[in-house]
Tab-separated table of C-alpha atoms and ligand atoms in Angstrom:
chain	number	residue	atom	x	y	z
P	1	MET	CA	4.142	63.279	103.347
P	2	SER	CA	4.514	62.301	99.532
P	3	LYS	CA	3.720	64.825	97.047
P	4	VAL	CA	-0.155	64.489	95.593
P	5	GLU	CA	-0.037	63.026	92.217
P	6	THR	CA	-2.722	64.835	90.697
P	7	GLN	CA	-3.028	67.270	87.650
P	8	ALA	CA	-2.779	70.769	88.343
P	9	GLN	CA	-6.510	72.288	88.096
P	10	PRO	CA	-6.940	75.147	86.110
P	11	THR	CA	-7.434	78.573	88.334
P	12	GLN	CA	-11.179	79.248	87.940
P	13	PRO	CA	-13.071	81.989	89.953
P	14	VAL	CA	-14.328	80.422	93.323
P	15	THR	CA	-18.311	79.222	92.647
P	16	LEU	CA	-20.350	76.453	94.321
P	17	ARG	CA	-19.405	73.755	92.026
P	18	PRO	CA	-17.128	71.762	94.507
P	19	GLY	CA	-14.503	70.711	92.151
P	20	ASN	CA	-13.427	74.263	91.814
P	21	ILE	CA	-13.124	75.303	95.240
P	22	GLN	CA	-11.939	72.435	97.060
P	23	LEU	CA	-8.645	71.996	95.032
P	24	ASP	CA	-5.439	74.804	94.723
P	25	PRO	CA	-4.067	75.457	91.271
P	26	GLN	CA	-1.709	72.934	92.087
P	27	GLY	CA	-3.961	70.304	92.455
P	28	LYS	CA	-3.436	70.306	96.586
P	29	LEU	CA	-6.430	69.853	98.822
P	30	ARG	CA	-7.662	73.341	99.643
P	31	HIS	CA	-11.093	73.036	101.399
P	32	PHE	CA	-12.804	69.632	101.804
P	33	LEU	CA	-16.602	69.930	101.411
P	34	ALA	CA	-17.409	67.319	99.123
P	35	ILE	CA	-16.279	63.644	98.034
P	36	GLU	CA	-18.027	64.790	94.330
P	37	GLY	CA	-15.402	66.676	92.199
P	38	LEU	CA	-12.480	65.321	94.062
P	39	PRO	CA	-10.159	63.596	91.493
P	40	LYS	CA	-9.373	59.715	92.246
P	41	ALA	CA	-5.551	60.773	93.490
P	42	VAL	CA	-6.624	63.034	96.255
P	43	LEU	CA	-8.852	60.568	97.899
P	44	THR	CA	-6.244	58.088	97.646
P	45	LYS	CA	-3.845	60.608	99.082
P	46	ILE	CA	-6.130	61.221	102.215
P	47	LEU	CA	-6.193	57.329	102.546
P	48	ASP	CA	-2.541	56.682	102.325
P	49	THR	CA	-1.638	59.570	104.762
P	50	ALA	CA	-4.210	58.044	106.973
P	51	GLU	CA	-2.447	54.947	106.695
P	52	SER	CA	0.859	56.488	107.795
P	53	PHE	CA	-0.015	57.938	110.783
P	54	THR	CA	-1.891	54.619	111.909
P	55	ASN	CA	1.091	52.673	110.669
P	56	SER	CA	3.698	55.127	112.965
P	57	GLU	CA	4.845	54.282	116.256
P	58	GLU	CA	4.350	57.968	117.448
P	59	LYS	CA	0.953	59.184	118.855
P	60	LYS	CA	1.545	62.615	118.221
P	61	PHE	CA	3.092	65.011	115.595
P	62	GLU	CA	3.898	68.396	115.648
P	63	LEU	CA	2.669	69.157	111.777
P	64	LEU	CA	0.185	71.386	112.911
P	65	LYS	CA	1.900	72.975	115.669
P	66	GLY	CA	0.876	76.895	116.086
P	67	HIS	CA	-2.115	76.321	113.795
P	68	THR	CA	-5.624	77.018	115.341
P	69	ILE	CA	-8.633	74.859	114.429
P	70	ALA	CA	-12.438	75.743	115.334
P	71	ASN	CA	-15.126	73.054	115.334
P	72	LEU	CA	-18.053	74.621	114.584
P	73	PHE	CA	-21.218	72.085	115.208
P	74	PHE	CA	-24.299	73.887	114.639
P	75	GLU	CA	-25.813	70.237	114.783
P	76	PRO	CA	-25.713	67.763	117.542
P	77	SER	CA	-22.684	65.306	117.335
P	78	THR	CA	-20.675	63.022	119.526
P	79	ARG	CA	-18.457	60.724	117.505
P	80	THR	CA	-17.475	63.415	114.479
P	81	ARG	CA	-17.127	66.037	116.804
P	82	THR	CA	-14.518	64.111	119.405
P	83	THR	CA	-12.700	62.706	116.255
P	84	PHE	CA	-11.977	65.770	114.822
P	85	GLU	CA	-10.775	67.191	118.013
P	86	LEU	CA	-8.613	64.223	119.042
P	87	ALA	CA	-7.037	64.144	115.280
P	88	ALA	CA	-6.364	68.181	115.973
P	89	LYS	CA	-4.969	67.243	119.059
P	90	ARG	CA	-2.499	64.889	117.516
P	91	LEU	CA	-1.243	66.919	115.084
P	92	SER	CA	-0.512	69.485	117.799
P	93	ALA	CA	-3.142	71.963	116.579
P	94	ASP	CA	-4.978	74.279	119.165
P	95	VAL	CA	-8.531	73.532	119.258
P	96	LEU	CA	-11.483	75.206	119.924
P	97	ASN	CA	-15.018	74.088	120.418
P	98	ILE	CA	-18.109	76.176	119.641
P	99	ASN	CA	-21.420	74.479	120.104
P	100	ILE	CA	-23.924	76.403	118.610
P	101	SER	CA	-27.868	76.034	118.432
P	102	ALA	CA	-28.636	78.011	115.563
P	103	SER	CA	-31.832	79.802	114.909
P	104	SER	CA	-32.520	78.817	111.336
P	105	SER	CA	-34.173	82.229	110.546
P	106	SER	CA	-30.517	84.388	111.038
P	107	LYS	CA	-28.097	81.538	109.764
P	108	GLY	CA	-26.773	83.434	106.865
P	109	GLU	CA	-26.473	86.465	109.066
P	110	THR	CA	-25.137	84.783	111.934
P	111	LEU	CA	-22.669	82.674	109.949
P	112	LEU	CA	-21.101	85.698	108.728
P	113	ASP	CA	-20.556	87.620	111.548
P	114	MET	CA	-19.610	84.687	113.954
P	115	LEU	CA	-16.967	84.141	110.881
P	116	ARG	CA	-15.658	87.434	110.975
P	117	ASN	CA	-15.281	87.326	114.684
P	118	LEU	CA	-13.117	84.012	114.583
P	119	GLU	CA	-11.096	85.244	111.762
P	120	ALA	CA	-10.267	88.441	114.138
P	121	MET	CA	-9.348	85.626	116.699
P	122	HIS	CA	-6.611	83.877	113.939
P	123	ILE	CA	-8.301	81.010	113.274
P	124	ASP	CA	-6.646	78.961	110.685
P	125	MET	CA	-9.336	76.082	109.953
P	126	PHE	CA	-13.173	75.422	110.290
P	127	VAL	CA	-14.391	72.353	110.612
P	128	VAL	CA	-18.119	72.760	110.430
P	129	ARG	CA	-21.314	70.727	110.778
P	130	HIS	CA	-24.581	72.309	109.741
P	131	GLY	CA	-28.379	70.956	109.039
P	132	SER	CA	-28.434	73.198	105.947
P	133	SER	CA	-26.794	71.546	102.283
P	134	GLY	CA	-24.262	74.041	101.088
P	135	ALA	CA	-23.200	75.610	104.788
P	136	ALA	CA	-19.666	74.515	104.412
P	137	HIS	CA	-19.512	75.524	101.114
P	138	PHE	CA	-20.998	78.909	102.344
P	139	ILE	CA	-18.394	79.241	104.550
P	140	ALA	CA	-15.519	78.378	102.176
P	141	ASN	CA	-16.323	81.180	100.087
P	142	HIS	CA	-16.569	83.778	102.440
P	143	VAL	CA	-12.649	82.640	104.457
P	144	PRO	CA	-9.413	84.673	103.516
P	145	PRO	CA	-7.152	82.746	101.345
P	146	HIS	CA	-5.029	81.042	104.252
P	147	VAL	CA	-8.094	79.492	106.047
P	148	SER	CA	-9.186	76.562	104.889
P	149	VAL	CA	-12.691	74.473	105.756
P	150	LEU	CA	-13.627	70.928	106.335
P	151	ASN	CA	-17.325	69.830	106.213
P	152	ALA	CA	-18.162	67.814	109.100
P	153	GLY	CA	-21.821	67.141	107.526
P	154	ASP	CA	-24.241	69.677	105.847
P	155	GLY	CA	-28.228	68.683	105.695
P	156	SER	CA	-28.585	65.758	103.664
P	157	HIS	CA	-25.811	66.913	101.375
P	158	GLU	CA	-22.264	65.525	102.174
P	159	HIS	CA	-20.283	64.018	105.192
P	160	PRO	CA	-16.865	63.606	103.373
P	161	THR	CA	-14.669	62.747	106.243
P	162	GLN	CA	-17.351	59.773	107.127
P	163	ALA	CA	-17.049	58.491	103.604
P	164	MET	CA	-13.465	58.602	103.870
P	165	LEU	CA	-12.836	56.967	107.180
P	166	ASP	CA	-15.280	54.157	105.581
P	167	MET	CA	-13.335	53.592	102.329
P	168	PHE	CA	-10.373	53.129	104.949
P	169	THR	CA	-12.132	50.633	107.009
P	170	ILE	CA	-13.036	48.729	103.724
P	171	ARG	CA	-9.299	49.057	102.273
P	172	GLN	CA	-8.327	47.779	105.211
P	173	HIS	CA	-10.216	44.501	105.262
P	174	LYS	CA	-10.623	44.135	101.171
P	175	PRO	CA	-8.091	46.303	99.350
P	176	ASP	CA	-9.111	45.480	95.652
P	177	PHE	CA	-12.031	47.947	94.719
P	178	PRO	CA	-12.576	46.735	91.340
P	179	SER	CA	-13.384	43.389	92.750
P	180	LEU	CA	-15.986	44.347	95.388
P	181	ARG	CA	-19.954	44.447	95.994
P	182	VAL	CA	-20.884	47.260	97.856
P	183	ALA	CA	-24.775	47.499	99.376
P	184	ILE	CA	-25.666	50.558	100.852
P	185	VAL	CA	-29.180	49.702	103.147
P	186	GLY	CA	-31.737	52.122	104.343
P	187	ASP	CA	-32.563	55.811	104.369
P	188	LEU	CA	-30.557	56.775	101.129
P	189	MET	CA	-33.036	59.747	100.561
P	190	HIS	CA	-31.929	61.662	104.012
P	191	SER	CA	-28.199	60.439	104.241
P	192	ARG	CA	-25.302	62.722	103.621
P	193	VAL	CA	-23.323	59.648	104.284
P	194	ALA	CA	-24.408	57.666	101.889
P	195	ARG	CA	-24.001	60.521	99.059
P	196	SER	CA	-20.511	60.771	100.045
P	197	GLN	CA	-19.869	57.002	100.118
P	198	ILE	CA	-21.521	56.538	96.732
P	199	HIS	CA	-19.369	59.341	95.462
P	200	ALA	CA	-16.031	57.871	96.924
P	201	LEU	CA	-17.030	54.158	95.839
P	202	ASN	CA	-17.246	55.118	92.159
P	203	THR	CA	-14.464	57.308	92.214
P	204	LEU	CA	-12.412	54.736	93.713
P	205	GLY	CA	-13.550	52.000	91.035
P	206	VAL	CA	-15.747	49.465	93.240
P	207	GLY	CA	-17.205	47.112	91.432
P	208	GLU	CA	-20.741	47.187	91.780
P	209	LEU	CA	-22.775	49.227	93.919
P	210	ARG	CA	-26.163	48.493	95.156
P	211	VAL	CA	-28.294	50.517	97.078
P	212	ILE	CA	-31.434	48.591	98.605
P	213	ALA	CA	-34.487	50.893	100.276
P	214	PRO	CA	-38.157	51.157	100.106
P	215	GLN	CA	-39.221	53.866	97.083
P	216	THR	CA	-39.982	56.008	99.734
P	217	LEU	CA	-36.502	56.229	101.272
P	218	LEU	CA	-34.799	56.835	97.521
P	219	PRO	CA	-34.117	59.999	96.323
P	220	VAL	CA	-35.420	60.492	92.788
P	221	GLY	CA	-32.909	59.760	90.299
P	222	ILE	CA	-30.340	57.638	92.338
P	223	GLU	CA	-29.965	55.238	89.571
P	224	LYS	CA	-27.894	58.102	87.697
P	225	MET	CA	-25.493	58.279	90.149
P	226	GLY	CA	-23.999	54.905	89.316
P	227	VAL	CA	-26.131	52.638	91.513
P	228	GLN	CA	-28.072	49.241	90.894
P	229	VAL	CA	-31.203	50.057	92.654
P	230	TYR	CA	-32.696	46.996	94.794
P	231	GLN	CA	-36.012	46.970	96.929
P	232	HIS	CA	-35.583	43.827	98.331
P	233	LEU	CA	-33.057	43.121	101.043
P	234	ASP	CA	-32.578	39.473	100.694
P	235	GLU	CA	-32.097	40.052	96.981
P	236	GLY	CA	-29.770	43.089	97.203
P	237	ILE	CA	-27.508	41.691	99.690
P	238	LYS	CA	-26.678	38.071	97.725
P	239	ASP	CA	-23.320	37.704	97.478
P	240	VAL	CA	-21.890	41.455	98.522
P	241	ASP	CA	-18.759	41.478	100.099
P	242	VAL	CA	-19.724	44.692	102.219
P	243	ILE	CA	-23.222	46.017	103.954
P	244	ILE	CA	-23.291	49.347	104.562
P	245	MET	CA	-26.461	50.094	106.996
P	246	LEU	CA	-27.622	53.658	107.502
P	247	ARG	CA	-29.795	55.229	110.261
P	248	LEU	CA	-33.262	56.126	109.471
P	249	GLN	CA	-32.814	59.858	109.915
P	250	ARG	CA	-36.411	60.797	111.602
P	251	GLU	CA	-34.962	64.360	112.241
P	252	ARG	CA	-34.973	65.098	108.811
P	253	MET	CA	-38.351	63.303	107.903
P	254	HIS	CA	-41.140	65.827	107.415
P	255	GLY	CA	-43.985	62.880	107.265
P	256	ALA	CA	-44.247	59.427	106.952
P	257	PHE	CA	-41.691	57.484	105.115
P	258	ILE	CA	-42.305	53.841	106.840
P	259	PRO	CA	-45.194	52.477	108.295
P	260	SER	CA	-43.529	51.516	111.507
P	261	GLU	CA	-40.115	50.927	112.663
P	262	HIS	CA	-41.371	47.426	113.301
P	263	GLU	CA	-42.370	47.110	110.219
P	264	TYR	CA	-39.325	48.432	108.847
P	265	PHE	CA	-36.802	46.178	110.875
P	266	LYS	CA	-39.020	43.084	109.350
P	267	LEU	CA	-38.402	44.304	105.690
P	268	TYR	CA	-34.858	46.075	106.060
P	269	GLY	CA	-33.373	45.207	109.142
P	270	MET	CA	-29.990	43.042	109.097
P	271	THR	CA	-30.373	39.892	111.073
P	272	GLU	CA	-27.764	36.892	111.370
P	273	LYS	CA	-29.865	34.876	109.172
P	274	ARG	CA	-30.078	37.460	106.328
P	275	LEU	CA	-26.140	38.197	106.915
P	276	ALA	CA	-25.753	34.402	105.519
P	277	LEU	CA	-26.592	35.552	101.837
P	278	ALA	CA	-23.631	37.499	101.719
P	279	LYS	CA	-20.390	36.338	101.036
P	280	PRO	CA	-18.712	34.327	103.963
P	281	ASP	CA	-16.103	37.241	104.801
P	282	VAL	CA	-18.930	40.422	104.580
P	283	ILE	CA	-18.410	43.271	106.614
P	284	VAL	CA	-21.069	44.959	107.967
P	285	MET	CA	-20.415	48.748	108.520
P	286	HIS	CA	-22.695	51.688	110.144
P	287	PRO	CA	-21.621	54.930	110.351
P	288	GLY	CA	-23.445	55.471	113.924
P	289	PRO	CA	-25.292	56.052	115.937
P	290	ILE	CA	-27.380	52.810	115.655
P	291	ASN	CA	-30.670	51.973	116.474
P	292	ARG	CA	-30.422	48.513	117.546
P	293	GLY	CA	-33.663	46.810	116.582
P	294	VAL	CA	-34.748	49.293	113.972
P	295	GLU	CA	-31.952	48.949	111.147
P	296	MET	CA	-29.884	46.001	112.679
P	297	ASP	CA	-29.895	43.131	115.353
P	298	SER	CA	-27.498	43.553	118.314
P	299	ALA	CA	-26.192	40.200	117.420
P	300	VAL	CA	-25.210	41.781	113.856
P	301	ALA	CA	-24.049	45.347	115.495
P	302	ASP	CA	-21.758	43.037	117.930
P	303	GLY	CA	-21.029	40.258	115.785
P	304	SER	CA	-17.605	38.794	114.198
P	305	HIS	CA	-18.567	40.336	110.719
P	306	SER	CA	-18.906	44.145	112.376
P	307	VAL	CA	-16.524	46.696	111.587
P	308	ILE	CA	-18.433	49.682	113.257
P	309	LEU	CA	-15.928	50.334	116.085
P	310	GLN	CA	-13.440	50.220	113.750
P	311	GLN	CA	-14.989	52.769	111.518
P	312	VAL	CA	-14.831	54.959	114.479
P	313	SER	CA	-11.129	54.695	115.736
P	314	ASN	CA	-10.166	55.213	111.606
P	315	GLY	CA	-12.196	58.529	111.756
P	316	ILE	CA	-9.164	59.839	113.821
P	317	ALA	CA	-6.360	58.966	111.399
P	318	VAL	CA	-8.491	60.243	108.273
P	319	ARG	CA	-9.313	63.480	109.608
P	320	MET	CA	-5.540	64.142	110.543
P	321	ALA	CA	-4.720	63.221	107.189
P	322	ALA	CA	-7.861	65.630	105.690
P	323	MET	CA	-6.554	68.329	108.536
P	324	ALA	CA	-2.834	67.820	107.762
P	325	MET	CA	-3.612	68.272	103.417
P	326	ALA	CA	-5.674	71.148	104.026
P	327	MET	CA	-3.863	73.194	106.118
P	328	ARG	CA	-2.611	76.723	104.853
P	329	ASN	CA	0.698	78.796	105.484
P	330	PRO	CA	-0.154	82.528	106.053
P	331	ASP	CA	0.521	83.461	102.664
P	332	GLY	CA	-2.337	80.675	101.211
P	333	SER	CA	0.092	77.997	100.129
P	334	SER	CA	-0.303	74.547	101.320
P	335	ALA	CA	1.182	73.658	104.629
P	336	SER	CA	1.877	70.061	103.911
L	1	NCD	C1	-23.999	60.546	110.396
L	1	NCD	C2	-24.318	62.115	110.412
L	1	NCD	O1	-24.346	62.740	111.130
L	1	NCD	O2	-24.737	62.058	109.181
L	1	NCD	N1	-23.531	60.298	111.595
L	1	NCD	C3	-21.760	60.767	111.899
L	1	NCD	O3	-21.266	61.356	111.371
L	1	NCD	N2	-21.608	59.702	113.105
L	1	NCD	C4	-25.159	59.769	109.900
L	1	NCD	C5	-26.173	59.675	110.979
L	1	NCD	O4	-26.626	60.360	111.817
L	1	NCD	O5	-26.847	58.495	110.784
């Protein structure tokens, strides 16, 4: 693999600020916790590495042979957990799947206890999904130098590998980011995916980034993240190149954010008729799971503009790239 072209970062004590903890002193990916704080060169390197895997005739690589990866999922997941597992296997790592239903009251203690036990089993990398924002950072702050942590979604904070597989999918269809107009539609308030996507799209230099949602589903101050806010779907999707639909994250809603799903679909649901307002070659994306008839019609989900299943496939190559880049040698240096 070619070298990361980024500048070396100053060595600083580990803090919760993602930019410091995620890169090693050579500027190489050390943990993958958030898109925020990562330079464009590292994001591009993830995309290029993923592309080298998809372009290869080989199905299996020996890059992580002898390394052990533990999937720690404190929240349910199908596609993310499965594609992380497939990615690890295609890199010849040994994989351990641990599904935990966490009790929120004993979280800190349970996490640390569990970590120490797993470390005693010589795990080299943790892939962590957790309902609390900051959980992956917390773990990364407590592992020894040869262990890395990949965030597979923490609360409503970030989901960096999802955002990178989305960037990869966009790049496959529309590689010139500065010329693109992208719209993210739906429950931005509770979406870790949207937060990661906004950071990734801005870092990769997308031309125009719009967010479209009712006021109740928009985080306060979102306009400070470099997006244009629209409350009307028809207006917001006019002439866009890429539409990213988000699921209504009911499990994170405490209270009534929308009058009803029926009403939501009427105002914010994607239909073929509405899609005609966007560019003729628009692509429609969704991180899954889709709620058909709530955020989009089946005709759109299964239609010719949809790249939703390509996103799932691309998850494997992008997760392979993140794993290969973050893996450490026993002395803590980069294994890639
Ligand atoms: C997303 C998640 O878990 O944040 N899904 C996923 O990883 N495929 C989005 C969602 O649950 O709506």
